[in-house]
Short mmCIF file of C-alpha atoms in Angstrom, two decimals:
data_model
loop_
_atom_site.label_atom_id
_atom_site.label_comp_id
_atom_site.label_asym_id
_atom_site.label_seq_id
_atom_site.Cartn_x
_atom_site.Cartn_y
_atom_site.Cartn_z
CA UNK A 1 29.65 24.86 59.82
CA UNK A 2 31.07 24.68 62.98
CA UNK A 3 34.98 23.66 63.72
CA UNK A 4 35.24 20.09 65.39
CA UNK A 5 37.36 17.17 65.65
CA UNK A 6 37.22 15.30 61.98
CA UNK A 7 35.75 11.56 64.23
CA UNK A 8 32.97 13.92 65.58
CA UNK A 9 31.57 14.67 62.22
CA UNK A 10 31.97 11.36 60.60
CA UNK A 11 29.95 9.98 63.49
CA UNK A 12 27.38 12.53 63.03
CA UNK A 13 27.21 12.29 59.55
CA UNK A 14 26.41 8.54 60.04
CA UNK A 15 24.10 9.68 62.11
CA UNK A 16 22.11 12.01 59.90
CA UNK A 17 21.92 9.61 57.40
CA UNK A 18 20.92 7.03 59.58
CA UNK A 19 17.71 8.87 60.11
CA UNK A 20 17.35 9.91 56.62
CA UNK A 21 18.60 13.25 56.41
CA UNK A 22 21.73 14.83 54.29
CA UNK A 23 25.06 15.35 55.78
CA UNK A 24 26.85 18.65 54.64
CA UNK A 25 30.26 19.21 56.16
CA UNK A 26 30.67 23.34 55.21
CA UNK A 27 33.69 24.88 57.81
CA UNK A 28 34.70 28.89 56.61
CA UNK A 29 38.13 30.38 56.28
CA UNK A 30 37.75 33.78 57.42
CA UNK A 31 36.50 36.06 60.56
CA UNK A 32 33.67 38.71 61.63
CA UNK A 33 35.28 40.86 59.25
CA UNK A 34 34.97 38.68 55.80
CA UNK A 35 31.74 37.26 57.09
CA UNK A 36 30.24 40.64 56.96
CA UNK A 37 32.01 41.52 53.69
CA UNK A 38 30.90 38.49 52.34
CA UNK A 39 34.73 37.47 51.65
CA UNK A 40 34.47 33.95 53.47
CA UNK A 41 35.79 30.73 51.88
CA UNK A 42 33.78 27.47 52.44
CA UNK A 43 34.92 24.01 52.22
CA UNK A 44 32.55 21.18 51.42
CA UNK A 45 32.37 17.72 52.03
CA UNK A 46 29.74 15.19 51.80
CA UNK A 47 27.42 13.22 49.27
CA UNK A 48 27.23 14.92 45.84
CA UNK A 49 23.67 15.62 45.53
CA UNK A 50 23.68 17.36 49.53
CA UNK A 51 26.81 19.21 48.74
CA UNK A 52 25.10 20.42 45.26
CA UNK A 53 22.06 21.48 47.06
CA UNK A 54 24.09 23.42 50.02
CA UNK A 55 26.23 25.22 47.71
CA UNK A 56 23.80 28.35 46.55
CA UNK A 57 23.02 28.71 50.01
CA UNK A 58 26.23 29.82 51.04
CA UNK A 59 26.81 32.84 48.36
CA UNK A 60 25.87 35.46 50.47
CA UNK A 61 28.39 35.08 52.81
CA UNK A 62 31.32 33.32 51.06
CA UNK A 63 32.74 34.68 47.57
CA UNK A 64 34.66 31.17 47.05
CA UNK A 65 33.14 27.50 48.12
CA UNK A 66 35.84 24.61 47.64
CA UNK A 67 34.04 20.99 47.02
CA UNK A 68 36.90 18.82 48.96
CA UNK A 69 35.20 15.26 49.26
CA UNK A 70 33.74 13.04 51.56
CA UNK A 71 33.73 13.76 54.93
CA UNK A 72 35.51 14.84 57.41
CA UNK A 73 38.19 16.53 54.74
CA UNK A 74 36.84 19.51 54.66
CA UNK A 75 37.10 19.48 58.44
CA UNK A 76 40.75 18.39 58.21
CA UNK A 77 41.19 21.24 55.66
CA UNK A 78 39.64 23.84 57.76
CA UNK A 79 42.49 22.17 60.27
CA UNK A 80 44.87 22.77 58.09
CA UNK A 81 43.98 26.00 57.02
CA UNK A 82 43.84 27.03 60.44
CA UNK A 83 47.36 25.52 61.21
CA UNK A 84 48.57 28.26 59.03
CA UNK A 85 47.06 30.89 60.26
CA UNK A 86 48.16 30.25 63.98
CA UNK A 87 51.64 29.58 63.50
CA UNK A 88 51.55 32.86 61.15
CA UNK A 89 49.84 35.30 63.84
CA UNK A 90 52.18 33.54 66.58
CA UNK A 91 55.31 34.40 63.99
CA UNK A 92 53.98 38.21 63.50
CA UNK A 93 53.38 38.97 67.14
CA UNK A 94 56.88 37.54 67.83
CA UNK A 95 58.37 39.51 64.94
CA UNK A 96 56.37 42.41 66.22
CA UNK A 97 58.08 41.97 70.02
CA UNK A 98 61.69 41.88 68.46
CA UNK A 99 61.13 44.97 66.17
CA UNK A 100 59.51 47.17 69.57
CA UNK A 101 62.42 45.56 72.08
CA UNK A 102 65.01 46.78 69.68
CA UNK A 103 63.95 50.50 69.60
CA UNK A 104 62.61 50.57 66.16
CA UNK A 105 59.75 52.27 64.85
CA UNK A 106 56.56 49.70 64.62
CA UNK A 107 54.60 51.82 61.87
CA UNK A 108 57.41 51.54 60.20
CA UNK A 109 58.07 48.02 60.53
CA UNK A 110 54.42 47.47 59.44
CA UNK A 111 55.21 49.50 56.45
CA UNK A 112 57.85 47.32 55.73
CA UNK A 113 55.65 43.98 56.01
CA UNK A 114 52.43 45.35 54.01
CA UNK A 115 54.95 46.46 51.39
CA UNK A 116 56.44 43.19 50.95
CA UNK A 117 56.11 39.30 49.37
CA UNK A 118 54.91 37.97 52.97
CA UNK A 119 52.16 40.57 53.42
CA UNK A 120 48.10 39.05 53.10
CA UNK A 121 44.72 40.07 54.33
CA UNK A 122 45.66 38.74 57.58
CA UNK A 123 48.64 40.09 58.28
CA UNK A 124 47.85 43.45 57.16
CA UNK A 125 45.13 43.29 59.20
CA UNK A 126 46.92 41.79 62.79
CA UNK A 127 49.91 44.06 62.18
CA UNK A 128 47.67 46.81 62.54
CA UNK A 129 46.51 45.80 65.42
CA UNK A 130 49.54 44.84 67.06
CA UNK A 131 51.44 48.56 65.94
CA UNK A 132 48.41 49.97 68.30
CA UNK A 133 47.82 47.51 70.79
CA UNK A 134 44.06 47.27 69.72
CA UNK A 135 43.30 43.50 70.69
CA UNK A 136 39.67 44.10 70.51
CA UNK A 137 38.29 40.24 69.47
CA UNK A 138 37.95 39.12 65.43
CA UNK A 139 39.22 35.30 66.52
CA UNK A 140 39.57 35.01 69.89
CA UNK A 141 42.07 33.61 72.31
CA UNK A 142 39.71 31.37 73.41
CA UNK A 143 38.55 30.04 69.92
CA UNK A 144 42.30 29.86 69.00
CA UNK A 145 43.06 27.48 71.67
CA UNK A 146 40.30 25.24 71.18
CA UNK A 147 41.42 25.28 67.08
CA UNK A 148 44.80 24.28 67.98
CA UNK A 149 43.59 21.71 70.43
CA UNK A 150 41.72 20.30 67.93
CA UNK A 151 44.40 20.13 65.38
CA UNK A 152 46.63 18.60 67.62
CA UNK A 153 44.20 15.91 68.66
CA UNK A 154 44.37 14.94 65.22
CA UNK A 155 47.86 15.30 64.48
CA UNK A 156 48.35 12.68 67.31
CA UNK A 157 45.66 10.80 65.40
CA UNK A 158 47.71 10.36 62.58
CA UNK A 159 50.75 10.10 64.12
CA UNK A 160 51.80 12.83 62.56
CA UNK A 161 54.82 15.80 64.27
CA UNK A 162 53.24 19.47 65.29
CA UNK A 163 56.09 21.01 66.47
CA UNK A 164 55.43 24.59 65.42
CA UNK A 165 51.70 23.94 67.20
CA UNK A 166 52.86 22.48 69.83
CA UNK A 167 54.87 25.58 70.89
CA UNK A 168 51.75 28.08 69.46
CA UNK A 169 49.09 26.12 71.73
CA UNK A 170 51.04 26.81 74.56
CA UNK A 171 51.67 29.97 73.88
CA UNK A 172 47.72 30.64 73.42
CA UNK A 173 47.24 28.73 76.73
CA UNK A 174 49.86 31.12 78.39
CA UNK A 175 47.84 34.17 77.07
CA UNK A 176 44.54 33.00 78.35
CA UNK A 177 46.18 32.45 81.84
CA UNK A 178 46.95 35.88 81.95
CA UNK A 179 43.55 36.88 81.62
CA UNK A 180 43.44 37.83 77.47
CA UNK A 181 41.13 34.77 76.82
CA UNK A 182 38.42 37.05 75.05
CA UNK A 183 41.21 39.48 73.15
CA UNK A 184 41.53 38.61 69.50
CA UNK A 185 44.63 36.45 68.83
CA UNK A 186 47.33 39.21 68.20
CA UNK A 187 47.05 39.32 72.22
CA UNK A 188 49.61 36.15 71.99
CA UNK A 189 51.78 39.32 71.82
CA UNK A 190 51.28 38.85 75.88
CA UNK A 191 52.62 35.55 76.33
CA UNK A 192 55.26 36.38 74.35
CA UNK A 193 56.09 39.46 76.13
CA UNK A 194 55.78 37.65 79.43
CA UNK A 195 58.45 35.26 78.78
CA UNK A 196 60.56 38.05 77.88
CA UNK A 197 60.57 39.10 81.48
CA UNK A 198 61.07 36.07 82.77
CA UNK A 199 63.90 34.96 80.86
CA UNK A 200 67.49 35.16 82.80
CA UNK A 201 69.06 38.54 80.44
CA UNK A 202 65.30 39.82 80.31
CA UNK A 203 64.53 42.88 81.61
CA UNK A 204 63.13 41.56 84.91
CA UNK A 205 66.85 39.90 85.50
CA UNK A 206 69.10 43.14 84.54
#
């Protein structure tokens, strides 16, 4: 269940069944919050019969569990997944700084984004947080910047372009350097901010 690089759990899965156990790839969407609502969404992969028997055992913690294949895809959808949802946060706390350095009001600026076609779960939630600076820890820093480490690893794999990444995983590694490793992920709000100040026509320059 846990996140790691797609190789990793092929090896391990040959592993397993080396010995003669089941393999049962089963990475969540979702955070402390969902987990305890039971709102998380699994993805499978593996052998039909394990992935059949694994199933049940997730209900009380996820309301939806997708079969995706063999493994690692559901590891490289949890990836994906996850790609999303960092270069989303990264967009709202940057959307977030441009609203608050232009004088307007944030509360209504979140009333504005719940309101609209963009507005999810997520972003309700991290717009919340970021209108009252509340970066108390659902996905961490930390955690983020492993995620997006990992996704980049196998981006490179594939040969495949991460340019919206690329810019978020060094945005998360700016945050941690300041000290916000253990703040939930809105806290890229900090990074952001920082190169504000450090930008010729940024406050720190006027």
């Amino acid at each position: 269940m846990g996140t790691n690089a797609p190789d990793y759990s092929r090896g391990l899965e040959a592993d397993v069944l080396a010995a003669g156990g089941s393999y049962v790839e089963a990475p969540v969407s979702g955070s402390r919050g969902p987990a305890e609502a039971g709102r998380l969404v699994a993805m499978l992969a593996g052998g039909t019969g394990a992935v059949a028997r694994v199933r049940p055992l997730l209900r009380p913690m996820c309301h939806e569990t997708v079969v995706c294949g063999r493994v690692p895809a559901a590891l490289v959808t949890k990836l994906a997944v996850n790609l999303f949802l960092i270069t989303m946060v990264t967009g709202l706390a940057e959307a977030f700084h441009f609203a608050e350095r232009h004088g307007l009001d944030l509360r209504q600026f979140r009333d504005v984004l719940d309101a609209g076609p963009m507005a999810s779960g997520v972003s309700r939630v991290k717009a919340a947080k970021l209108t009252a600076g509340d970066f108390d820890v659902q996905a961490s820093i930390r955690d983020v910047l492993k995620n997006s480490g990992l996704i980049a690893e196998a981006a490179r794999t594939a040969g495949l372009a991460s340019p919206l990444l690329e810019v978020c995983h060094a945005l998360y590694g700016e945050t941690s350097a300041l000290g916000h490793a253990r703040s939930d992920m809105a806290a890229v709000l900090r990074a952001i901010e920082a190169r504000t100040e450090g930008t010729p026509g940024g406050p720190a320059h006027r």
